[in-house]
Each structure stands twice: as structure tokens, then as C-alpha cells.
PDB file of C-alpha atoms in Angstrom:
ATOM      1  CA  MET L  80       0.000   0.000   0.000  1.00 62.00           C
ATOM      2  CA  PRO L  81       1.440   3.413  -0.947  1.00 70.00           C
ATOM      3  CA  GLY L  82       2.466   5.718   1.870  1.00 83.00           C
ATOM      4  CA  PRO L  83       2.705   9.507   2.121  1.00 87.00           C
ATOM      5  CA  ALA L  84       6.064   9.574   0.291  1.00 89.00           C
ATOM      6  CA  ASP L  85       4.404   7.994  -2.771  1.00 90.00           C
ATOM      7  CA  LEU L  86       1.772  10.707  -3.209  1.00 93.00           C
ATOM      8  CA  ASP L  87       2.109  12.958  -6.255  1.00 93.00           C
ATOM      9  CA  PHE L  88       1.452  16.230  -4.440  1.00 96.00           C
ATOM     10  CA  GLY L  89       1.656  17.838  -1.030  1.00 97.00           C
ATOM     11  CA  TYR L  90       0.011  21.076   0.081  1.00 98.00           C
ATOM     12  CA  LEU L  91       2.027  23.907   1.584  1.00 98.00           C
ATOM     13  CA  THR L  92       0.384  26.773   3.421  1.00 98.00           C
ATOM     14  CA  THR L  93       2.443  29.866   4.185  1.00 98.00           C
ATOM     15  CA  VAL L  94       1.442  33.141   5.820  1.00 97.00           C
ATOM     16  CA  GLY L  95       1.157  35.947   3.277  1.00 95.00           C
ATOM     17  CA  ARG L  96       3.970  38.408   3.938  1.00 94.00           C
ATOM     18  CA  VAL L  97       1.767  41.371   2.951  1.00 93.00           C
ATOM     19  CA  THR L  98      -1.760  40.220   3.790  1.00 94.00           C
ATOM     20  CA  GLY L  99      -1.072  37.956   6.755  1.00 95.00           C
ATOM     21  CA  ARG L 100      -3.595  35.514   5.251  1.00 96.00           C
ATOM     22  CA  PRO L 101      -2.959  31.822   4.556  1.00 97.00           C
ATOM     23  CA  HIS L 102      -1.556  31.082   1.093  1.00 97.00           C
ATOM     24  CA  ARG L 103      -1.991  27.383   0.084  1.00 97.00           C
ATOM     25  CA  ILE L 104      -0.361  25.734  -2.911  1.00 98.00           C
ATOM     26  CA  GLU L 105      -0.191  22.240  -4.375  1.00 97.00           C
ATOM     27  CA  ILE L 106       3.442  21.238  -4.862  1.00 97.00           C
ATOM     28  CA  TRP L 107       5.743  18.392  -5.800  1.00 95.00           C
ATOM     29  CA  PHE L 108       7.718  17.056  -2.846  1.00 97.00           C
ATOM     30  CA  ALA L 109      10.068  14.327  -1.676  1.00 96.00           C
ATOM     31  CA  LEU L 110       9.813  12.850   1.831  1.00 96.00           C
ATOM     32  CA  HIS L 111      13.037  11.488   3.321  1.00 95.00           C
ATOM     33  CA  ASP L 112      13.888  10.679   6.958  1.00 92.00           C
ATOM     34  CA  GLY L 113      11.348  13.012   8.566  1.00 92.00           C
ATOM     35  CA  THR L 114      11.983  15.867   6.153  1.00 96.00           C
ATOM     36  CA  VAL L 115       9.996  17.122   3.175  1.00 97.00           C
ATOM     37  CA  TYR L 116      12.021  18.630   0.355  1.00 98.00           C
ATOM     38  CA  LEU L 117      10.612  21.065  -2.197  1.00 97.00           C
ATOM     39  CA  LEU L 118      12.099  22.839  -5.200  1.00 96.00           C
ATOM     40  CA  SER L 119      11.114  26.339  -6.265  1.00 94.00           C
ATOM     41  CA  GLY L 120      11.662  26.892  -9.975  1.00 90.00           C
ATOM     42  CA  GLY L 121      10.967  30.585  -9.412  1.00 88.00           C
ATOM     43  CA  ARG L 122      13.496  30.613  -6.572  1.00 91.00           C
ATOM     44  CA  GLU L 123      13.005  33.600  -4.198  1.00 91.00           C
ATOM     45  CA  ARG L 124      10.577  35.244  -6.670  1.00 92.00           C
ATOM     46  CA  SER L 125       7.937  32.603  -5.895  1.00 95.00           C
ATOM     47  CA  ASP L 126       5.331  33.979  -3.499  1.00 95.00           C
ATOM     48  CA  TRP L 127       5.462  30.894  -1.310  1.00 97.00           C
ATOM     49  CA  VAL L 128       9.247  31.213  -0.899  1.00 97.00           C
ATOM     50  CA  ALA L 129       9.064  34.961  -0.193  1.00 97.00           C
ATOM     51  CA  ASN L 130       6.370  34.191   2.380  1.00 97.00           C
ATOM     52  CA  LEU L 131       8.383  31.541   4.221  1.00 96.00           C
ATOM     53  CA  LEU L 132      11.473  33.747   4.175  1.00 97.00           C
ATOM     54  CA  ALA L 133       9.398  36.394   5.985  1.00 97.00           C
ATOM     55  CA  ASP L 134       7.791  33.852   8.352  1.00 97.00           C
ATOM     56  CA  PRO L 135       9.117  30.273   8.380  1.00 97.00           C
ATOM     57  CA  ARG L 136       6.029  28.868  10.138  1.00 96.00           C
ATOM     58  CA  VAL L 137       4.152  26.717   7.622  1.00 97.00           C
ATOM     59  CA  ARG L 138       1.578  23.959   7.388  1.00 97.00           C
ATOM     60  CA  PHE L 139       2.284  20.938   5.218  1.00 97.00           C
ATOM     61  CA  GLU L 140      -0.302  18.331   4.254  1.00 96.00           C
ATOM     62  CA  LEU L 141       0.303  14.860   2.844  1.00 94.00           C
ATOM     63  CA  GLY L 142      -2.788  12.760   2.320  1.00 89.00           C
ATOM     64  CA  GLY L 143      -4.755  13.108   5.536  1.00 89.00           C
ATOM     65  CA  GLU L 144      -1.739  14.095   7.636  1.00 93.00           C
ATOM     66  CA  VAL L 145      -1.043  17.721   8.552  1.00 95.00           C
ATOM     67  CA  ARG L 146       1.980  19.209  10.285  1.00 95.00           C
ATOM     68  CA  GLU L 147       2.378  22.708  11.691  1.00 95.00           C
ATOM     69  CA  THR L 148       6.108  23.086  11.206  1.00 96.00           C
ATOM     70  CA  THR L 149       8.834  25.342   9.861  1.00 96.00           C
ATOM     71  CA  ALA L 150      10.562  25.680   6.499  1.00 97.00           C
ATOM     72  CA  ARG L 151      13.874  27.076   5.339  1.00 97.00           C
ATOM     73  CA  THR L 152      15.911  27.290   2.177  1.00 97.00           C
ATOM     74  CA  LEU L 153      19.008  25.109   1.930  1.00 97.00           C
ATOM     75  CA  GLU L 154      22.589  26.309   1.698  1.00 95.00           C
ATOM     76  CA  PRO L 155      23.906  25.928  -1.854  1.00 93.00           C
ATOM     77  CA  GLY L 156      26.509  23.233  -2.393  1.00 94.00           C
ATOM     78  CA  THR L 157      25.769  21.292   0.803  1.00 96.00           C
ATOM     79  CA  ASP L 158      25.081  17.563   0.954  1.00 97.00           C
ATOM     80  CA  GLU L 159      21.462  18.307   1.885  1.00 97.00           C
ATOM     81  CA  ASP L 160      21.109  20.629  -1.122  1.00 95.00           C
ATOM     82  CA  ALA L 161      22.309  17.817  -3.416  1.00 96.00           C
ATOM     83  CA  LEU L 162      20.044  15.288  -1.683  1.00 97.00           C
ATOM     84  CA  ALA L 163      16.933  17.441  -2.122  1.00 96.00           C
ATOM     85  CA  ARG L 164      17.630  17.978  -5.817  1.00 95.00           C
ATOM     86  CA  ARG L 165      18.356  14.290  -6.452  1.00 93.00           C
ATOM     87  CA  LEU L 166      15.288  13.044  -4.569  1.00 95.00           C
ATOM     88  CA  LEU L 167      12.871  15.335  -6.407  1.00 93.00           C
ATOM     89  CA  VAL L 168      14.282  14.761  -9.877  1.00 92.00           C
ATOM     90  CA  GLU L 169      14.320  10.976  -9.341  1.00 90.00           C
ATOM     91  CA  LYS L 170      10.758  10.949  -8.018  1.00 90.00           C
ATOM     92  CA  TYR L 171       9.213  13.001 -10.813  1.00 89.00           C
ATOM     93  CA  THR L 172      11.273  12.033 -13.878  1.00 84.00           C
ATOM     94  CA  SER L 173       9.010   9.048 -14.570  1.00 77.00           C
ATOM     95  CA  ARG L 174       5.868  11.148 -13.983  1.00 69.00           C
ATOM     96  CA  ASP L 175       6.697  14.099 -16.215  1.00 65.00           C
ATOM     97  CA  PRO L 176       7.533  13.895 -19.934  1.00 64.00           C
ATOM     98  CA  ASP L 177       9.754  17.000 -19.774  1.00 70.00           C
ATOM     99  CA  ASP L 178      13.447  16.847 -18.958  1.00 75.00           C
ATOM    100  CA  LEU L 179      13.671  17.815 -15.292  1.00 79.00           C
ATOM    101  CA  GLY L 180      17.460  18.141 -15.249  1.00 79.00           C
ATOM    102  CA  GLU L 181      17.542  21.923 -15.525  1.00 81.00           C
ATOM    103  CA  TRP L 182      14.757  22.270 -12.936  1.00 80.00           C
ATOM    104  CA  GLY L 183      16.766  20.073 -10.588  1.00 83.00           C
ATOM    105  CA  ARG L 184      19.944  22.103 -11.145  1.00 89.00           C
ATOM    106  CA  THR L 185      18.548  25.650 -11.029  1.00 89.00           C
ATOM    107  CA  SER L 186      15.650  25.544  -8.549  1.00 93.00           C
ATOM    108  CA  LEU L 187      15.883  26.711  -4.956  1.00 95.00           C
ATOM    109  CA  PRO L 188      15.661  23.761  -2.529  1.00 97.00           C
ATOM    110  CA  VAL L 189      13.516  24.136   0.595  1.00 97.00           C
ATOM    111  CA  ARG L 190      13.395  21.939   3.682  1.00 98.00           C
ATOM    112  CA  VAL L 191      10.158  21.415   5.642  1.00 97.00           C
ATOM    113  CA  GLY L 192      10.061  19.478   8.918  1.00 94.00           C
ATOM    114  CA  TRP L 193       7.856  16.366   8.863  1.00 91.00           C
ATOM    115  CA  ASP L 194       8.645  14.669  12.146  1.00 81.00           C
ATOM    116  CA  PRO L 195       5.759  12.732  13.684  1.00 73.00           C
ATOM    117  CA  PRO L 196       3.506  14.830  15.946  1.00 65.00           C
ATOM    118  CA  GLN L 197       4.373  14.689  19.632  1.00 57.00           C
TER     119      GLN L 197
END
């Protein structure tokens, strides 16, 4: 039976940096060892990234599970940066007919906590 990591999409809710209202998007993700990784093709220009840079408190939903957690961008060139890129490209290459290599190389990686609730 497929688990949360096998889902096609997750849902990220950030707090609007101007409005203060929730901003929810559907997004590709990779789940690995209690961490959700995302890639922003628009990098810091994406509203959701600008929002989490202003306020890192986010909500992430996978299937019926929801976590109130935090998000942050990853340092370029780190092992975690490379891991996030590899996991997302590997997961979605078979699902998308486009070449995802450039997306994997040029996007901004983001880390979202997904530890089990306490």
C-alpha cells in the first residue's frame, strides 16, 4: 500500500507576507527521513518562498496528515542541497515527460520538517 512519500502532491500553506492571510499551494515534494524537500523553480521570486522567508512557520499536508512546522531554504553546495535535488528529480522524472534536469539544477531547494507529531 502506498504511503505519504508515494503521493504525487503535497500542500504547503504559508502566511502571506503582505496580507497575513494563509496562502496554500499544491506542490511536488520528496519525503526522506522526517523531512519534506521542495524545489522552487521561481526561486526567491515565488510567493510561497518569499512568504516563508518572511515567516518560516508553515503547514504541510500529505494525504490526511497535517503538520504545523517550519521551512527554510538550503545552503547551496551542501550535501542536503544535493540530496533534495536528487530526490525530487528521481521521483518526478518518470511522472513528467519533460526533462527535469535543468529544474533540478537551477531551482531553490527548501526543507520542511515532517517529524511525527508529539
